[in-house]
Coordinates of C-alpha atoms in Angstrom, one line a residue:
X1 CA 52.8 82.7 -28.1
X2 CA 51.4 82.9 -31.6
X3 CA 53.5 80.1 -33.0
X4 CA 52.4 77.7 -30.3
X5 CA 48.8 78.1 -31.4
X6 CA 49.3 77.2 -35.0
X7 CA 47.7 74.0 -36.1
X8 CA 46.7 72.5 -39.5
X9 CA 43.2 73.7 -40.6
X10 CA 40.4 71.2 -40.7
X11 CA 37.7 72.4 -43.2
X12 CA 34.4 70.7 -43.5
X13 CA 32.0 71.7 -46.3
X14 CA 28.5 72.9 -45.5
X15 CA 25.8 70.3 -46.0
X16 CA 23.1 71.9 -43.9
X17 CA 19.7 70.1 -44.1
X18 CA 17.1 71.5 -46.5
X19 CA 14.1 70.0 -44.7
X20 CA 10.6 71.4 -44.4
X21 CA 10.5 73.4 -41.2
X22 CA 6.9 74.0 -40.2
X23 CA 5.5 73.4 -36.7
X24 CA 5.3 74.6 -33.2
X25 CA 3.1 77.2 -31.6
X26 CA 2.1 80.4 -33.3
X27 CA 4.4 83.3 -32.6
X28 CA 2.0 85.8 -31.0
X29 CA 2.9 89.4 -30.5
X30 CA 1.2 92.7 -30.2
X31 CA 4.1 94.3 -32.0
X32 CA 2.9 96.5 -34.9
X33 CA 6.4 95.9 -36.4
X34 CA 5.8 92.1 -36.4
X35 CA 2.8 92.4 -38.8
X36 CA 3.2 89.6 -41.3
X37 CA 2.6 90.1 -45.0
X38 CA 1.9 86.4 -45.5
X39 CA -1.4 85.2 -44.1
X40 CA -1.3 82.9 -41.1
X41 CA -1.4 79.3 -42.3
X42 CA -2.9 77.2 -39.5
X43 CA -2.2 73.9 -41.3
X44 CA 1.5 74.5 -41.0
X45 CA 1.3 73.7 -37.3
X46 CA 0.6 70.0 -38.1
X47 CA 3.9 69.5 -39.9
X48 CA 7.1 69.0 -37.9
X49 CA 10.7 70.2 -38.5
X50 CA 11.9 66.6 -38.5
X51 CA 13.9 65.4 -41.5
X52 CA 11.8 63.3 -43.9
X53 CA 13.6 60.1 -43.0
X54 CA 11.0 57.8 -44.6
X55 CA 11.3 59.6 -47.9
X56 CA 15.1 59.5 -47.8
X57 CA 15.0 55.7 -47.8
X58 CA 13.3 55.8 -51.2
X59 CA 15.8 58.2 -52.8
X60 CA 18.6 57.1 -55.0
X61 CA 22.3 57.6 -54.0
X62 CA 22.6 60.5 -56.4
X63 CA 19.6 62.1 -54.8
X64 CA 21.2 62.1 -51.4
X65 CA 24.3 64.0 -52.5
X66 CA 24.4 67.4 -50.9
X67 CA 24.0 70.4 -53.2
X68 CA 27.1 72.7 -52.5
X69 CA 26.3 76.3 -52.9
X70 CA 28.9 79.0 -53.2
X71 CA 29.0 81.4 -50.3
X72 CA 27.5 84.7 -51.1
X73 CA 29.9 87.6 -51.6
X74 CA 30.5 89.4 -48.3
X75 CA 29.9 93.2 -48.6
X76 CA 30.1 94.8 -45.2
X77 CA 27.0 97.1 -45.5
X78 CA 24.9 95.0 -47.9
X79 CA 23.2 91.6 -47.7
X80 CA 22.8 89.0 -50.6
X81 CA 19.0 89.4 -50.2
X82 CA 16.6 91.2 -47.9
X83 CA 15.8 88.0 -45.9
X84 CA 19.3 86.9 -45.1
X85 CA 20.3 87.2 -41.4
X86 CA 23.9 87.3 -40.5
X87 CA 25.1 85.4 -37.5
X88 CA 27.6 87.4 -35.4
X89 CA 29.0 84.9 -32.9
X90 CA 30.6 86.4 -29.8
X91 CA 31.3 83.3 -27.8
X92 CA 35.0 84.0 -27.7
X93 CA 34.6 87.6 -26.5
X94 CA 31.3 88.2 -24.7
X95 CA 30.8 84.5 -23.9
X96 CA 34.3 84.2 -22.4
X97 CA 33.3 87.0 -20.0
X98 CA 31.0 84.5 -18.2
X99 CA 32.3 84.1 -14.6
X100 CA 34.6 81.0 -14.6
X101 CA 34.5 80.7 -18.4
X102 CA 38.0 81.9 -19.3
X103 CA 39.7 80.1 -22.1
X104 CA 43.4 79.4 -22.9
X105 CA 44.8 80.6 -26.2
X106 CA 44.8 77.1 -27.8
X107 CA 41.2 76.5 -26.6
X108 CA 40.1 79.8 -28.2
X109 CA 41.8 78.8 -31.5
X110 CA 40.1 75.4 -31.5
X111 CA 36.7 76.9 -30.8
X112 CA 37.3 79.4 -33.6
X113 CA 37.9 76.5 -36.0
X114 CA 34.7 74.8 -34.8
X115 CA 32.8 78.1 -35.3
X116 CA 34.1 78.1 -38.9
X117 CA 32.7 74.6 -39.4
X118 CA 29.4 75.9 -38.0
X119 CA 29.6 78.6 -40.7
X120 CA 29.1 81.7 -38.6
X121 CA 29.3 84.8 -40.8
X122 CA 31.3 86.8 -38.2
X123 CA 33.2 85.7 -35.1
X124 CA 34.2 88.2 -32.5
X125 CA 37.3 86.7 -31.0
X126 CA 38.5 89.1 -28.4
X127 CA 39.5 92.4 -26.9
X128 CA 43.1 93.0 -28.1
X129 CA 44.0 95.9 -25.9
X130 CA 43.1 94.1 -22.7
X131 CA 46.4 92.1 -22.5
X132 CA 49.4 91.0 -24.5
X133 CA 48.1 87.4 -24.4
X134 CA 44.7 88.4 -25.7
X135 CA 46.3 90.5 -28.4
X136 CA 48.4 87.5 -29.6
X137 CA 45.5 85.1 -29.5
X138 CA 43.3 87.4 -31.6
X139 CA 46.2 87.9 -34.0
X140 CA 46.8 84.2 -34.4
X141 CA 43.1 83.5 -35.1
X142 CA 43.1 86.3 -37.7
X143 CA 46.2 84.8 -39.4
X144 CA 44.9 81.2 -39.4
X145 CA 41.1 80.8 -39.2
X146 CA 40.7 84.2 -40.9
X147 CA 42.5 83.0 -44.0
X148 CA 41.2 79.5 -44.3
X149 CA 38.9 79.7 -47.4
X150 CA 36.8 76.7 -48.1
X151 CA 37.5 75.7 -51.7
X152 CA 34.1 74.2 -52.3
X153 CA 31.9 77.1 -51.0
X154 CA 34.3 80.0 -50.9
X155 CA 33.4 80.5 -47.2
X156 CA 35.8 82.3 -44.9
X157 CA 34.7 83.9 -41.6
X158 CA 34.9 87.6 -40.8
X159 CA 37.2 88.1 -37.8
X160 CA 36.2 90.8 -35.5
X161 CA 37.8 92.5 -32.5
X162 CA 36.1 94.8 -30.0
X163 CA 37.2 98.2 -28.9
X164 CA 36.0 101.1 -26.8
X165 CA 35.8 104.5 -28.3
X166 CA 39.4 105.1 -27.5
X167 CA 42.3 105.5 -30.0
X168 CA 44.5 102.9 -28.2
X169 CA 41.8 100.3 -28.3
X170 CA 41.1 100.9 -32.0
X171 CA 44.8 100.8 -33.0
X172 CA 45.3 97.6 -31.1
X173 CA 42.3 96.0 -32.8
X174 CA 43.7 96.9 -36.2
X175 CA 47.1 95.5 -35.4
X176 CA 45.6 92.2 -34.2
X177 CA 43.0 91.5 -37.0
X178 CA 44.5 93.2 -40.0
X179 CA 46.0 89.8 -41.1
X180 CA 42.5 88.3 -41.7
X181 CA 41.1 88.2 -45.1
X182 CA 38.0 90.0 -43.8
X183 CA 39.0 92.1 -40.7
X184 CA 36.2 93.8 -38.7
X185 CA 36.0 96.1 -35.7
X186 CA 33.2 96.6 -33.3
X187 CA 33.5 100.0 -31.6
X188 CA 31.1 100.6 -28.7
X189 CA 30.2 103.4 -26.3
X190 CA 27.5 103.8 -23.7
X191 CA 24.4 105.7 -24.6
X192 CA 22.0 105.5 -21.7
X193 CA 21.7 108.5 -19.3
X194 CA 22.8 106.4 -16.3
X195 CA 26.0 105.2 -18.2
X196 CA 26.9 108.6 -19.6
X197 CA 26.5 110.3 -16.2
X198 CA 28.2 107.8 -13.9
X199 CA 30.5 105.8 -16.2
X200 CA 31.6 108.1 -19.0
X201 CA 31.0 111.4 -17.1
X202 CA 30.4 113.0 -20.5
X203 CA 27.6 115.0 -22.1
X204 CA 25.5 113.7 -25.0
X205 CA 27.3 116.0 -27.4
X206 CA 30.7 114.7 -26.2
X207 CA 29.6 111.1 -26.6
X208 CA 28.4 111.7 -30.2
X209 CA 31.7 113.3 -31.1
X210 CA 33.6 110.5 -29.5
X211 CA 31.7 107.9 -31.4
X212 CA 32.0 109.6 -34.8
X213 CA 35.7 110.3 -34.4
X214 CA 36.3 106.7 -33.4
X215 CA 34.7 105.4 -36.5
X216 CA 36.7 107.8 -38.6
X217 CA 39.9 106.7 -37.0
X218 CA 39.1 103.0 -37.7
X219 CA 38.5 103.8 -41.3
X220 CA 41.7 105.7 -41.6
X221 CA 43.7 102.8 -40.2
X222 CA 42.4 100.5 -42.9
X223 CA 39.1 99.0 -41.6
X224 CA 36.6 98.7 -44.4
X225 CA 34.1 96.9 -42.1
X226 CA 33.3 99.0 -39.1
X227 CA 30.5 98.3 -36.6
X228 CA 29.3 100.9 -34.1
X229 CA 27.4 99.6 -31.0
X230 CA 25.4 101.4 -28.4
X231 CA 26.0 99.9 -25.0
X232 CA 22.9 99.9 -22.8
X233 CA 20.9 101.0 -25.8
X234 CA 17.9 99.3 -24.3
X235 CA 17.7 102.0 -21.6
X236 CA 18.7 104.9 -23.9
X237 CA 16.5 107.7 -25.3
X238 CA 15.3 106.9 -28.8
X239 CA 15.9 110.3 -30.2
X240 CA 19.5 110.3 -28.9
X241 CA 20.1 106.8 -30.4
X242 CA 18.9 108.1 -33.8
X243 CA 21.4 111.0 -33.6
X244 CA 24.5 109.0 -32.5
X245 CA 23.8 106.2 -35.0
X246 CA 23.2 108.7 -37.8
X247 CA 26.5 110.4 -37.0
X248 CA 28.3 107.1 -36.9
X249 CA 26.9 106.1 -40.3
X250 CA 27.9 109.4 -41.7
X251 CA 31.5 108.8 -40.4
X252 CA 31.7 105.5 -42.2
X253 CA 30.1 102.7 -40.0
X254 CA 28.8 99.8 -42.1
X255 CA 26.9 98.1 -39.3
X256 CA 25.2 99.5 -36.2
X257 CA 23.8 97.8 -33.2
X258 CA 21.7 98.6 -30.2
X259 CA 22.4 96.3 -27.2
X260 CA 20.0 95.4 -24.4
X261 CA 23.1 95.2 -22.2
X262 CA 21.4 94.6 -18.9
X263 CA 18.6 92.4 -20.3
X264 CA 15.8 94.7 -19.2
X265 CA 13.7 94.9 -22.4
X266 CA 10.5 92.9 -23.2
X267 CA 10.1 91.5 -26.7
X268 CA 7.4 94.1 -27.7
X269 CA 9.5 96.9 -26.2
X270 CA 12.7 95.8 -28.0
X271 CA 10.9 95.2 -31.3
X272 CA 9.3 98.7 -31.2
X273 CA 12.7 100.2 -30.4
X274 CA 14.3 98.6 -33.5
X275 CA 11.3 99.7 -35.6
X276 CA 11.6 103.2 -34.4
X277 CA 15.4 103.4 -35.1
X278 CA 14.9 101.8 -38.5
X279 CA 12.3 104.4 -39.4
X280 CA 14.0 107.5 -38.0
X281 CA 17.8 107.1 -38.2
X282 CA 19.5 109.0 -41.1
X283 CA 21.3 106.6 -43.5
X284 CA 20.0 103.4 -41.7
X285 CA 18.9 101.8 -45.0
X286 CA 22.5 101.9 -46.2
X287 CA 23.9 99.8 -43.4
X288 CA 23.2 96.5 -41.5
X289 CA 21.2 96.8 -38.3
X290 CA 22.3 94.3 -35.6
X291 CA 20.7 93.2 -32.3
X292 CA 22.5 92.2 -29.1
X293 CA 20.4 90.9 -26.2
X294 CA 21.2 89.7 -22.7
X295 CA 19.2 87.2 -20.8
X296 CA 18.7 88.7 -17.3
X297 CA 14.9 88.3 -17.5
X298 CA 15.0 85.2 -19.7
X299 CA 14.0 87.1 -22.9
X300 CA 17.3 87.1 -24.9
X301 CA 16.0 84.7 -27.6
X302 CA 12.6 86.3 -27.8
X303 CA 14.0 89.8 -27.9
X304 CA 16.5 88.8 -30.7
X305 CA 13.7 87.3 -32.7
X306 CA 11.5 90.4 -32.1
X307 CA 14.4 92.5 -33.4
X308 CA 14.7 90.4 -36.6
X309 CA 10.9 90.7 -37.2
X310 CA 11.3 94.5 -36.8
X311 CA 14.0 94.6 -39.5
X312 CA 17.3 93.7 -37.9
X313 CA 19.4 91.6 -40.2
X314 CA 22.3 90.6 -37.9
X315 CA 22.0 88.7 -34.6
X316 CA 24.7 88.7 -32.0
X317 CA 24.7 85.4 -30.1
X318 CA 26.9 83.0 -28.1
X319 CA 27.0 79.2 -28.1
X320 CA 24.9 77.8 -25.2
X321 CA 24.0 81.4 -24.4
X322 CA 27.1 81.9 -22.2
X323 CA 28.1 85.4 -21.1
X324 CA 28.1 87.8 -18.2
X325 CA 25.5 87.3 -15.5
X326 CA 22.6 85.4 -17.1
X327 CA 24.3 85.2 -20.5
X328 CA 23.5 86.2 -24.0
X329 CA 21.0 85.1 -26.7
X330 CA 21.9 81.4 -27.4
X331 CA 23.0 80.8 -31.0
X332 CA 21.4 77.4 -31.2
X333 CA 18.0 78.7 -30.0
X334 CA 17.8 81.7 -32.3
X335 CA 19.1 79.9 -35.4
X336 CA 16.7 76.9 -35.0
X337 CA 13.8 79.2 -34.3
X338 CA 14.5 81.0 -37.6
X339 CA 15.0 77.7 -39.3
X340 CA 11.7 76.3 -38.0
X341 CA 9.5 79.4 -38.1
X342 CA 11.3 81.9 -40.3
X343 CA 9.6 81.0 -43.5
X344 CA 6.0 81.0 -42.2
X345 CA 5.9 83.6 -39.4
X346 CA 8.9 85.9 -40.1
X347 CA 8.4 86.6 -43.8
X348 CA 11.1 84.2 -45.0
X349 CA 14.2 85.1 -42.9
X350 CA 17.0 82.6 -42.8
X351 CA 20.6 82.0 -41.9
X352 CA 23.3 79.8 -43.5
X353 CA 24.4 78.1 -40.4
X354 CA 25.4 74.5 -40.8
X355 CA 23.1 73.3 -38.1
X356 CA 24.5 69.8 -38.1
X357 CA 27.6 71.3 -36.3
X358 CA 25.5 72.7 -33.4
X359 CA 25.9 69.9 -31.0
X360 CA 29.6 69.4 -31.6
X361 CA 30.1 73.1 -31.1
X362 CA 28.0 73.2 -27.9
X363 CA 29.8 70.3 -26.3
X364 CA 33.3 71.7 -27.2
X365 CA 32.4 75.0 -25.6
X366 CA 31.0 73.2 -22.5
X367 CA 34.2 71.1 -22.2
X368 CA 36.6 74.1 -22.5
X369 CA 34.7 76.6 -20.4
X370 CA 33.4 74.2 -17.8
X371 CA 30.0 75.8 -18.1
X372 CA 27.7 72.9 -18.7
X373 CA 24.1 73.2 -19.8
X374 CA 21.1 71.7 -17.9
X375 CA 19.6 68.6 -19.3
X376 CA 16.4 70.4 -20.5
X377 CA 18.3 73.2 -22.2
X378 CA 16.6 73.8 -25.6
X379 CA 18.3 72.3 -28.7
X380 CA 21.5 71.1 -27.0
X381 CA 20.4 69.7 -23.6
X382 CA 20.8 66.0 -23.0
X383 CA 17.0 65.5 -22.7
X384 CA 16.0 67.4 -25.8
X385 CA 15.3 64.3 -28.0
X386 CA 14.4 61.7 -25.4
X387 CA 11.0 60.7 -24.0
X388 CA 9.9 59.0 -20.8
X389 CA 6.2 59.6 -20.6
X390 CA 4.2 56.6 -21.8
X391 CA 1.8 58.8 -23.9
X392 CA 4.7 60.5 -25.6
X393 CA 6.6 57.3 -26.1
X394 CA 3.6 55.7 -27.8
X395 CA 3.3 58.7 -30.2
X396 CA 7.1 58.7 -30.9
X397 CA 7.1 55.0 -31.8
X398 CA 4.2 55.6 -34.2
X399 CA 5.6 58.8 -35.8
X400 CA 8.2 60.9 -34.1
X401 CA 6.8 64.2 -35.4
X402 CA 3.9 63.7 -33.0
X403 CA 6.1 65.0 -30.2
X404 CA 9.3 66.3 -31.8
X405 CA 9.3 69.5 -33.9
X406 CA 13.0 69.2 -34.5
X407 CA 15.0 66.4 -36.1
X408 CA 18.0 65.4 -33.8
X409 CA 20.0 64.7 -37.0
X410 CA 19.6 68.4 -38.0
X411 CA 21.6 69.6 -35.0
X412 CA 24.2 66.8 -35.2
X413 CA 22.8 64.2 -32.8
X414 CA 22.9 60.5 -33.6
X415 CA 19.5 59.4 -32.2
X416 CA 17.8 56.2 -33.2
X417 CA 14.1 55.7 -32.3
X418 CA 15.1 53.4 -29.5
X419 CA 17.7 55.7 -28.0
X420 CA 15.1 58.5 -27.9
X421 CA 13.0 56.4 -25.5
X422 CA 14.0 56.4 -21.9
X423 CA 12.4 53.7 -19.8
X424 CA 11.2 54.8 -16.3
X425 CA 8.2 54.9 -14.1
X426 CA 6.2 57.0 -16.6
X427 CA 6.8 54.6 -19.5
X428 CA 4.0 52.6 -21.0
X429 CA 3.5 49.0 -22.2
X430 CA 4.1 50.0 -25.9
X431 CA 7.6 51.3 -25.2
X432 CA 8.6 48.3 -23.1
X433 CA 7.3 45.9 -25.8
X434 CA 9.1 47.8 -28.5
X435 CA 12.4 47.8 -26.6
X436 CA 12.2 44.1 -25.9
X437 CA 11.5 43.4 -29.5
X438 CA 14.6 45.4 -30.5
X439 CA 16.5 43.2 -28.1
X440 CA 15.2 40.1 -29.8
X441 CA 12.4 39.1 -27.4
X442 CA 9.0 38.3 -29.0
X443 CA 6.6 37.9 -26.1
X444 CA 3.0 36.8 -26.1
X445 CA 0.5 39.0 -24.2
X446 CA 0.5 36.9 -21.0
X447 CA 4.3 37.0 -20.8
X448 CA 4.4 40.7 -21.6
X449 CA 1.9 41.5 -18.9
X450 CA 4.1 39.6 -16.4
X451 CA 7.3 41.4 -17.5
X452 CA 5.5 44.8 -17.5
X453 CA 4.3 44.2 -14.0
X454 CA 7.8 43.5 -12.8
X455 CA 9.1 46.4 -14.8
X456 CA 6.7 48.8 -13.0
X457 CA 7.8 47.4 -9.6
X458 CA 11.5 48.0 -10.6
X459 CA 10.8 51.6 -11.5
X460 CA 9.9 52.2 -7.8
X461 CA 13.6 51.6 -7.1
X462 CA 15.4 52.9 -10.2
X463 CA 14.9 56.2 -12.2
X464 CA 16.1 54.6 -15.4
X465 CA 15.7 51.0 -16.6
X466 CA 18.5 49.7 -18.7
X467 CA 18.6 47.0 -21.3
X468 CA 20.4 44.8 -18.8
X469 CA 17.5 45.3 -16.4
X470 CA 15.0 44.2 -19.1
X471 CA 17.1 41.2 -20.0
X472 CA 17.2 40.1 -16.3
X473 CA 13.4 40.5 -16.1
X474 CA 12.9 38.3 -19.1
X475 CA 15.5 35.6 -18.5
X476 CA 15.3 35.3 -14.7
X477 CA 12.0 36.9 -13.7
X478 CA 12.4 36.0 -10.0
X479 CA 12.8 38.1 -7.0
X480 CA 16.5 37.6 -6.8
X481 CA 17.1 39.1 -10.3
X482 CA 14.9 42.0 -9.4
X483 CA 16.9 42.7 -6.3
X484 CA 20.1 42.3 -8.3
X485 CA 18.9 44.9 -10.9
X486 CA 18.2 47.3 -8.1
X487 CA 21.9 47.6 -7.4
X488 CA 22.5 49.4 -10.7
X489 CA 21.1 52.7 -9.7
X490 CA 22.0 55.7 -11.9
X491 CA 22.0 59.4 -11.2
X492 CA 18.7 59.8 -13.1
X493 CA 20.2 61.9 -15.9
X494 CA 20.3 60.9 -19.5
X495 CA 23.8 60.7 -20.9
X496 CA 25.0 63.3 -23.4
X497 CA 23.7 62.6 -26.9
X498 CA 26.1 61.3 -29.5
X499 CA 27.4 63.7 -32.0
X500 CA 26.8 62.9 -35.7
X501 CA 29.8 62.3 -37.8
X502 CA 27.7 63.4 -40.8
X503 CA 28.5 67.0 -41.8

């Protein structure tokens, strides 16, 4: 099984964009823990996250060469600086648990390689004790992707396996990931009253001892990097969480996390929970605090960001937000939110994700899982960087930062100005004129008025007007051509954006 998964590594250096990232709406919250040290800068809202394309054209070739930075040394319980946020990707474990989203071993290996191109800090790749196939898949990823060190940057991902607080789980995890350069284990146990009563059937004291002994066992086997997680932490008593996390830290945990497993928390509530635990858990300042949020009420991204604002410095996310029930916090949303607003509204927090690999990663996961995102899905949806409204099109044609806070190039989308304009019934004269000009047609006002009138008539029959339709309107202009164009009906959706080959 393992040998069939081995393929040659494909390593691509990080060249993440270093653009200005100010814009969007102010992040409002009543969270005391979200109080900002930096005064609110209203003028920052007028600047977009788009790459400064106009300035790039004036730069010399040497100016455009990416600055390659060495990857910071990975120390399990310590960050390179206080504002750095680790990205813990669990697409291959929690994400794969999405109904219908199961992956084959070769698919998991290929996604793991793509996650390495994305530059996630940690990838959780499976649950080794669950089956022999899962064990071998995790082992293969650990032996390959877990040892592929990028020569330019020194980057190599941490390879993590999950385990319940059971000796057989922990031993299987060690045997599967011990081959990686940086092996890690995530041990979890339930901490809510409802889970302890009905699922574990154990007392609080028994659960605390189970957690601490599990961490000690992992350390004795050889794990240096041990994370302890509280399942259903969002519904657990705060005081009990402080006790069990404190004992886990004393036993040797280097990271602790509290999961909103059932997606019940609100952003203010979750942020306050993180603040409380950060202030009242013994030893918490000597480890990394991680957040894990599910999306049952649609707050996974907001809760994750609230946790970061409250002091968490590791986010647990999945590509496209896939996962059980309504899914997890989407990697692309949280990462781009931190990129756009982290400096100005979150006291400078940041990640080192190579955002130009986001679209490629998203589409690979969609293809292999069969879980396709809706067109208006933030960041990776097909409609994210296209415009049909005439008012928006007019603004985009003048300056794309008028209606785009993100640059499509920054997430790996090849999107020219013309391809971001979708012609339909809401399009205005400016957009039609601009598209015709790109096609080589310079029309006087009288001819343009005539073409635009026919264009509006055609939109009553078609959702999307193609370049061929426009050409027919200009070159023929009669009723027959109009009727002929009507036969080219589309399904009304924009095709998937192209992925940039620039990395």
